[in-house]
Amino acid sequence: MISVKSCDPFEGQKPGTSGLRKKTRVFMQPDYLETFVQSTFDAIGGLAGKRLVVGGDGRYFNRDAIQTILRMAAANGAAEVIVGQGGLLSTPAASNLIRKNKTDGGLILSASHNPGGIDADFGIKYNISNGGPAPEGITDAIFENTKSIREYKTLTTADIDLGAIGQQTLGDMTVTVVDPVVDYAQLMGQLFSFEKIKALLAGGFAVRFDAMHAVTGPYATYILEDLLGAPKGTVINGVPSEDFGKGHPDPNPIWAKPLVDEVMSDNGPDFAAASDGDGDRNMILGKGIYVTPSDSLAVLAANIHLAPGYTSGLAGIARSMPTSRAADEVAKSLGVQCYETPTGWKFFGNLLDDGRVTICGEESAGTGSDHVREKDGLWAVLLWLNILAERQTSVTDIMNSHWQAFGRHYYSRHDYEAIDSEIANTLMADIVAQLDSLSGTKAARLTIADANQFAYDDPVDGSISRNQGLRLFFEGGARAVLRLSGTGTEGATLRVYLERFEAPNGDLNMDPQAALKDVIDAVADLTQLQTRTGRNAPDVIT
Ligand code: VG1
Ligand code: CO
C-alpha cells in the first residue's frame, strides 16, 4: 500500500470523450498514472478475481505504463491480465480480446491521433466487459475517486517479459502475453470475403495503406500483404515507433498529405487508406477522390449487405450529431432507424448491445459495427475493399452513384487548434446566451431558422447528456455545429462543422469549400471567431 502524493490527474476537470489524455511528462510524474489506475479499479468495485485486457498503441511510455498496471492489478487481486506482445494492441483489437475472452474489462493506453514522445501526449482509458469505452456513470466515478484517493496497491517485482508469448506469473496473478494480430485477423476473415478481395488485388487493383508509424502497421501488413496477397510495400510507415516517426498519426488530408498527393496524381493507386495512432479511425481515398467520413458511413451502410458478415442487412444506423446527415438518407431508404448521439464512441455501446444498430460512425473518421465496441479503422478499409470487389467499379463511381441516388451532403470541419481556453469558452458562452433570440436573425447571407444545444436521451438506459454542441440550423436546410474538443492537451480546440444538402438533381460536383461558402460566412459573422481568436483561417480543414 503506497500513499499517493498530492496529485489530481484530471485537474478538477471532468474527463472528455476518451479517458485521460495529458502530456507524457505529466503521466510520468510519481503516482500520476497510479492515481488514475487505482481510482479505476476502485470505481469498478475492486479487482479481486477479475480478468483484464491491457495494451496500447506503442507510443513512448507504453511499456513502462503496462509494467506499472500489471503490478497494480496483481496487488489488487486480479486473476489474469491478457497483454498484447510488446505491449501492443490496437483499440479495436483490445475490444475484440475483451469480448472474445469474456474479461471484466480492459485498459487501453493511447492518446489516439495526438503525437507521441516524451514531449508529446499519452493517454489511458478503461473499457467495460462489452469491449466498449466506459459509460459516463463509470468515468464519473473514476473522476470522483481521483479527488479523494489516499493510497494505491502495488508489488515490488521484476518486469514481465512482454516479448514472450505465453503465461507468466506476477504475485498470484497470471499474465498472458498474446499475439496482438491473430485474433483480430480471424475476426476480419469471418466478416469479409477474403477470397473476393484477394481476387480483386490479384487482378492488379492497387492499394496503398499508410499506418502512419502507428499501431496498425503489423495488422495491415499481416492482413493485406500476407493474407490477401497485396504486393510488399502496399503498407507504408508500417513499423510502430514511439514517436510515430515524429508525425501526427491523424488520418486526414493535412497529416496524411503525402498519401493524398499520391492518390491525386496520375499514376496513384486505385484505393488508399490511413489509420490513426491506435487504429480505430480511417481515411478513405480513391484514385483522384477523398471520401469524407460522413459519406463513407453512408456508403458503407448502403452496401454492407455485400459482405458475408452482414448479409442480413442492418438493424439500424447511428451517427454522432456533428456527422452529416448522409447516413439518415440511407436509413430512410432501408426503412431502419438512424440514431443521433453525442460525439464519442461510448454513446454507441448501448445501441449496439441492445441490437438497435449494426453500423455506427463519426465525422472524425471513426466507423465501426457490432463486431466490437470500438470504432475500427482496418474494418472500414476491408469493408470498402469487399464492396469494391463485389461491385467491380471505382471509388469515384461508387460516390457518384451514391449522390445520384441520395443527394450529396456537402460537408467540412474547420478546426482552430490550441486557442486560448478563455477566448474559446467566452465565444461559446456568448452564443449560448443569445440562443433563444437567434431564430429569424440574419448571419451573412443566411437566416437562422433555429439554434440550440444538443442533448441526448439514451433510449436504452435513460441517461441524459446535455450541452453536447451548439447547433445552428439555417433556412434552406444548411447546418453548422460548434463544439470544443475534449481530447486536446493544449489550450482549446474549436471545431466548426459545416453541412449543406444538394438534391440528386442539383450540382453534385462542386468544391466542398465553395459549396459551403454561405455557411462558413454565416458562422464567421455570428461568432466573429476570426477576430476573437486572431486566426484568419482554420488550422485543419477536413
Ligand atoms: C475527437 C473526435 C471524436 C472522437 C474522439 C476520440 O474528439 O472529434 O469524434 O470520438 O476524438 O477519437 P474531440 O472531443 O477532440 O472532438 V480517438 O481516435 O482519439 O479515440
Ligand atoms: Co483513435
PDB file of N, CA, C and O in Angstrom, residues 88 94 148 160 177 197 215 294 327 479 535:
ATOM      1  N   LEU A  88       1.634  -4.088 -27.360  1.00  0.00           N
ATOM      2  CA  LEU A  88       0.833  -3.508 -28.443  1.00  0.00           C
ATOM      3  C   LEU A  88      -0.552  -4.125 -28.539  1.00  0.00           C
ATOM      4  O   LEU A  88      -0.704  -5.342 -28.498  1.00  0.00           O
ATOM      5  N   ALA A  94      -8.094  -4.673 -28.925  1.00  0.00           N
ATOM      6  CA  ALA A  94      -8.293  -4.793 -27.480  1.00  0.00           C
ATOM      7  C   ALA A  94      -9.768  -5.058 -27.187  1.00  0.00           C
ATOM      8  O   ALA A  94     -10.117  -5.924 -26.378  1.00  0.00           O
ATOM      9  N   SER A 148     -10.349  11.973  -4.127  1.00  0.00           N
ATOM     10  CA  SER A 148     -10.257  11.617  -2.704  1.00  0.00           C
ATOM     11  C   SER A 148      -9.255  10.498  -2.410  1.00  0.00           C
ATOM     12  O   SER A 148      -9.025  10.152  -1.258  1.00  0.00           O
ATOM     13  N   ILE A 160       7.783  -7.913 -16.197  1.00  0.00           N
ATOM     14  CA  ILE A 160       7.323  -9.050 -17.005  1.00  0.00           C
ATOM     15  C   ILE A 160       7.982  -8.946 -18.384  1.00  0.00           C
ATOM     16  O   ILE A 160       8.170  -7.837 -18.895  1.00  0.00           O
ATOM     17  N   VAL A 177       0.633 -13.244 -22.312  1.00  0.00           N
ATOM     18  CA  VAL A 177       1.059 -12.400 -23.433  1.00  0.00           C
ATOM     19  C   VAL A 177       0.585 -13.068 -24.725  1.00  0.00           C
ATOM     20  O   VAL A 177       0.882 -14.239 -24.973  1.00  0.00           O
ATOM     21  N   ILE A 197     -11.635 -10.337 -52.085  1.00  0.00           N
ATOM     22  CA  ILE A 197     -10.659  -9.237 -52.008  1.00  0.00           C
ATOM     23  C   ILE A 197      -9.330  -9.684 -52.614  1.00  0.00           C
ATOM     24  O   ILE A 197      -8.677  -8.940 -53.340  1.00  0.00           O
ATOM     25  N   VAL A 215       0.083   1.908 -34.605  1.00  0.00           N
ATOM     26  CA  VAL A 215      -0.169   0.511 -34.248  1.00  0.00           C
ATOM     27  C   VAL A 215      -0.734  -0.351 -35.369  1.00  0.00           C
ATOM     28  O   VAL A 215      -0.607  -1.569 -35.353  1.00  0.00           O
ATOM     29  N   SER A 294     -18.223  11.193 -43.285  1.00  0.00           N
ATOM     30  CA  SER A 294     -19.691  11.129 -43.223  1.00  0.00           C
ATOM     31  C   SER A 294     -20.247  10.396 -44.436  1.00  0.00           C
ATOM     32  O   SER A 294     -21.174   9.585 -44.324  1.00  0.00           O
ATOM     33  N   ALA A 327     -26.075   9.617 -43.799  1.00  0.00           N
ATOM     34  CA  ALA A 327     -26.484   8.274 -43.369  1.00  0.00           C
ATOM     35  C   ALA A 327     -27.983   8.208 -43.089  1.00  0.00           C
ATOM     36  O   ALA A 327     -28.607   7.150 -43.242  1.00  0.00           O
ATOM     37  N   ARG A 479     -26.607  23.543 -42.058  1.00  0.00           N
ATOM     38  CA  ARG A 479     -26.424  23.412 -40.611  1.00  0.00           C
ATOM     39  C   ARG A 479     -24.970  23.702 -40.252  1.00  0.00           C
ATOM     40  O   ARG A 479     -24.054  23.343 -41.003  1.00  0.00           O
ATOM     41  N   ARG A 535      -7.123  34.361 -35.580  1.00  0.00           N
ATOM     42  CA  ARG A 535      -6.727  33.447 -36.675  1.00  0.00           C
ATOM     43  C   ARG A 535      -7.540  33.821 -37.910  1.00  0.00           C
ATOM     44  O   ARG A 535      -8.756  33.968 -37.822  1.00  0.00           O
TER      45      ARG A 535
END
